[in-house]
GROMACS .gro file of C-alpha atoms in nm:
model
  155
    1MET     CA    1 -12.341  -7.329 -15.835
    2SER     CA    2 -12.393  -7.233 -15.473
    3LYS     CA    3 -12.745  -7.181 -15.340
    4THR     CA    4 -12.843  -6.840 -15.211
    5LEU     CA    5 -13.003  -6.790 -14.871
    6TYR     CA    6 -13.334  -6.749 -15.054
    7ASP     CA    7 -13.294  -7.098 -15.206
    8GLN     CA    8 -13.173  -7.255 -14.880
    9ASP     CA    9 -13.416  -7.116 -14.622
   10LEU     CA   10 -13.699  -6.889 -14.727
   11GLN     CA   11 -13.802  -6.799 -14.371
   12LEU     CA   12 -13.447  -6.699 -14.276
   13TRP     CA   13 -13.422  -6.500 -14.601
   14ILE     CA   14 -13.742  -6.312 -14.506
   15GLU     CA   15 -13.614  -6.237 -14.156
   16THR     CA   16 -13.279  -6.122 -14.294
   17THR     CA   17 -13.449  -5.902 -14.554
   18ILE     CA   18 -13.668  -5.739 -14.288
   19ILE     CA   19 -13.363  -5.661 -14.075
   20GLN     CA   20 -13.180  -5.519 -14.379
   21LEU     CA   21 -13.478  -5.296 -14.457
   22GLN     CA   22 -13.512  -5.182 -14.094
   23ASN     CA   23 -13.141  -5.096 -14.086
   24ASN     CA   24 -13.150  -4.918 -14.423
   25GLU     CA   25 -12.902  -5.172 -14.563
   26PHE     CA   26 -13.044  -5.138 -14.912
   27ALA     CA   27 -12.722  -5.234 -15.092
   28SER     CA   28 -12.736  -5.575 -14.921
   29LEU     CA   29 -13.090  -5.655 -15.032
   30ASP     CA   30 -13.163  -5.945 -15.264
   31ILE     CA   31 -13.368  -5.722 -15.493
   32GLU     CA   32 -13.453  -5.985 -15.757
   33ASN     CA   33 -13.610  -6.226 -15.508
   34LEU     CA   34 -13.769  -5.944 -15.308
   35ILE     CA   35 -13.949  -5.824 -15.622
   36GLU     CA   36 -14.057  -6.181 -15.701
   37GLU     CA   37 -14.195  -6.234 -15.350
   38LEU     CA   38 -14.386  -5.904 -15.354
   39MET     CA   39 -14.539  -5.990 -15.691
   40GLU     CA   40 -14.644  -6.332 -15.561
   41LEU     CA   41 -14.793  -6.171 -15.250
   42GLY     CA   42 -15.013  -5.953 -15.469
   43LYS     CA   43 -15.120  -6.254 -15.674
   44SER     CA   44 -15.208  -6.454 -15.364
   45GLU     CA   45 -15.431  -6.172 -15.234
   46LYS     CA   46 -15.615  -6.161 -15.567
   47ASN     CA   47 -15.642  -6.540 -15.578
   48ALA     CA   48 -15.788  -6.550 -15.226
   49LEU     CA   49 -16.053  -6.295 -15.324
   50LYS     CA   50 -16.137  -6.483 -15.643
   51SER     CA   51 -16.155  -6.818 -15.459
   52ASN     CA   52 -16.387  -6.684 -15.190
   53LEU     CA   53 -16.606  -6.520 -15.456
   54LYS     CA   54 -16.629  -6.849 -15.646
   55ILE     CA   55 -16.766  -7.041 -15.346
   56LEU     CA   56 -16.995  -6.754 -15.247
   57LEU     CA   57 -17.137  -6.727 -15.599
   58ALA     CA   58 -17.178  -7.104 -15.638
   59HIS     CA   59 -17.391  -7.121 -15.325
   60LEU     CA   60 -17.590  -6.811 -15.413
   61LEU     CA   61 -17.662  -6.974 -15.750
   62LYS     CA   62 -17.770  -7.300 -15.590
   63LEU     CA   63 -18.006  -7.112 -15.358
   64LYS     CA   64 -18.147  -6.925 -15.659
   65VAL     CA   65 -18.191  -7.231 -15.885
   66GLN     CA   66 -18.245  -7.534 -15.663
   67HIS     CA   67 -18.571  -7.448 -15.487
   68ASN     CA   68 -18.690  -7.797 -15.399
   69VAL     CA   69 -18.394  -7.928 -15.200
   70PRO     CA   70 -18.428  -8.027 -14.836
   71GLU     CA   71 -18.388  -7.753 -14.578
   72THR     CA   72 -18.073  -7.922 -14.445
   73MET     CA   73 -17.905  -7.868 -14.783
   74LYS     CA   74 -18.021  -7.508 -14.798
   75ALA     CA   75 -17.896  -7.451 -14.443
   76SER     CA   76 -17.550  -7.568 -14.549
   77TRP     CA   77 -17.555  -7.332 -14.846
   78TYR     CA   78 -17.669  -7.040 -14.629
   79SER     CA   79 -17.381  -7.111 -14.390
   80SER     CA   80 -17.135  -7.119 -14.677
   81VAL     CA   81 -17.272  -6.790 -14.815
   82VAL     CA   82 -17.232  -6.626 -14.473
   83GLU     CA   83 -16.877  -6.759 -14.429
   84HIS     CA   84 -16.747  -6.680 -14.778
   85ARG     CA   85 -16.918  -6.341 -14.795
   86GLN     CA   86 -16.739  -6.252 -14.471
   87ARG     CA   87 -16.412  -6.373 -14.621
   88VAL     CA   88 -16.467  -6.151 -14.927
   89ILE     CA   89 -16.549  -5.855 -14.703
   90ASP     CA   90 -16.240  -5.928 -14.494
   91ASN     CA   91 -16.027  -5.950 -14.810
   92LEU     CA   92 -16.154  -5.608 -14.918
   93THR     CA   93 -16.117  -5.457 -14.570
   94ASP     CA   94 -15.764  -5.590 -14.516
   95THR     CA   95 -15.652  -5.490 -14.866
   96PRO     CA   96 -15.866  -5.194 -14.979
   97SER     CA   97 -15.685  -5.170 -15.314
   98LEU     CA   98 -15.851  -5.502 -15.406
   99LYS     CA   99 -16.178  -5.308 -15.449
  100SER     CA  100 -16.046  -5.191 -15.786
  101TYR     CA  101 -15.998  -5.560 -15.879
  102LEU     CA  102 -16.343  -5.672 -15.758
  103THR     CA  103 -16.523  -5.645 -16.094
  104GLU     CA  104 -16.245  -5.837 -16.271
  105ALA     CA  105 -16.236  -6.098 -15.993
  106LEU     CA  106 -16.612  -6.141 -16.025
  107GLU     CA  107 -16.584  -6.187 -16.402
  108LYS     CA  108 -16.311  -6.448 -16.352
  109ALA     CA  109 -16.483  -6.628 -16.063
  110TYR     CA  110 -16.836  -6.651 -16.202
  111PRO     CA  111 -16.779  -6.908 -16.480
  112ASP     CA  112 -16.607  -7.140 -16.230
  113ALA     CA  113 -16.882  -7.077 -15.974
  114ARG     CA  114 -17.146  -7.166 -16.232
  115LYS     CA  115 -16.960  -7.482 -16.327
  116LEU     CA  116 -16.927  -7.576 -15.959
  117ALA     CA  117 -17.296  -7.514 -15.890
  118ILE     CA  118 -17.393  -7.730 -16.189
  119LYS     CA  119 -17.157  -8.014 -16.087
  120GLU     CA  120 -17.276  -8.008 -15.728
  121GLY     CA  121 -17.637  -7.993 -15.848
  122LYS     CA  122 -17.584  -8.313 -16.046
  123LEU     CA  123 -17.469  -8.486 -15.727
  124ALA     CA  124 -17.812  -8.439 -15.570
  125LYS     CA  125 -17.967  -8.742 -15.403
  126LEU     CA  126 -18.262  -8.936 -15.542
  127GLY     CA  127 -18.587  -8.750 -15.527
  128ILE     CA  128 -18.430  -8.410 -15.582
  129THR     CA  129 -18.485  -8.255 -15.923
  130ILE     CA  130 -18.156  -8.185 -16.098
  131PRO     CA  131 -18.179  -7.843 -16.268
  132ALA     CA  132 -18.092  -7.813 -16.636
  133GLU     CA  133 -17.766  -7.633 -16.705
  134ASN     CA  134 -17.948  -7.350 -16.881
  135GLU     CA  135 -18.122  -7.265 -16.551
  136TYR     CA  136 -17.785  -7.134 -16.433
  137SER     CA  137 -17.730  -6.797 -16.599
  138CYS     CA  138 -17.418  -6.772 -16.815
  139THR     CA  139 -17.369  -6.419 -16.685
  140CYS     CA  140 -17.366  -6.336 -16.318
  141PRO     CA  141 -17.724  -6.261 -16.209
  142PHE     CA  142 -17.608  -6.078 -15.896
  143SER     CA  143 -17.476  -5.724 -15.862
  144ILE     CA  144 -17.169  -5.649 -15.654
  145GLU     CA  145 -17.397  -5.475 -15.406
  146GLN     CA  146 -17.608  -5.791 -15.370
  147ILE     CA  147 -17.302  -6.014 -15.339
  148LEU     CA  148 -17.167  -5.801 -15.055
  149ASP     CA  149 -17.508  -5.748 -14.889
  150GLU     CA  150 -17.513  -5.957 -14.571
  151ASP     CA  151 -17.892  -6.001 -14.600
  152PHE     CA  152 -17.895  -6.120 -14.963
  153TYR     CA  153 -17.920  -6.492 -15.042
  154GLY     CA  154 -18.001  -6.503 -15.412
  155ILE     CA  155 -18.365  -6.597 -15.366
   0.00000   0.00000   0.00000
């Protein structure tokens, strides 16, 4: 069985497909793989949003729960909140249709964010109180407005 251009060289396949589309050569298009790539593109946008939300939420949770950590740790969490909040905002700005997915993404990201915050909390150095797991809410304690608010830090 001979390999298609798609199987041999993805980048060349993309360039060829773009040229075919620009030239209205629709009969020449590799429709099956084009559909697959477009579906994957949509999934990757959603996954990026969910991933950035997970890190943002984990650090918001740590700021909310772990009050007695050194300022250097808190500073790192603040920086992460700023960075990942901006990434979420960028995701939503670059792909406005993701706003309709935001609630679902939050529901999917929060359990992983909670688990991450708990795991990272257990890695705390000696002298730092390790919070009990039940101190981390099982449901997201932050509203979408708070999560996107550039002045909100969970505390």
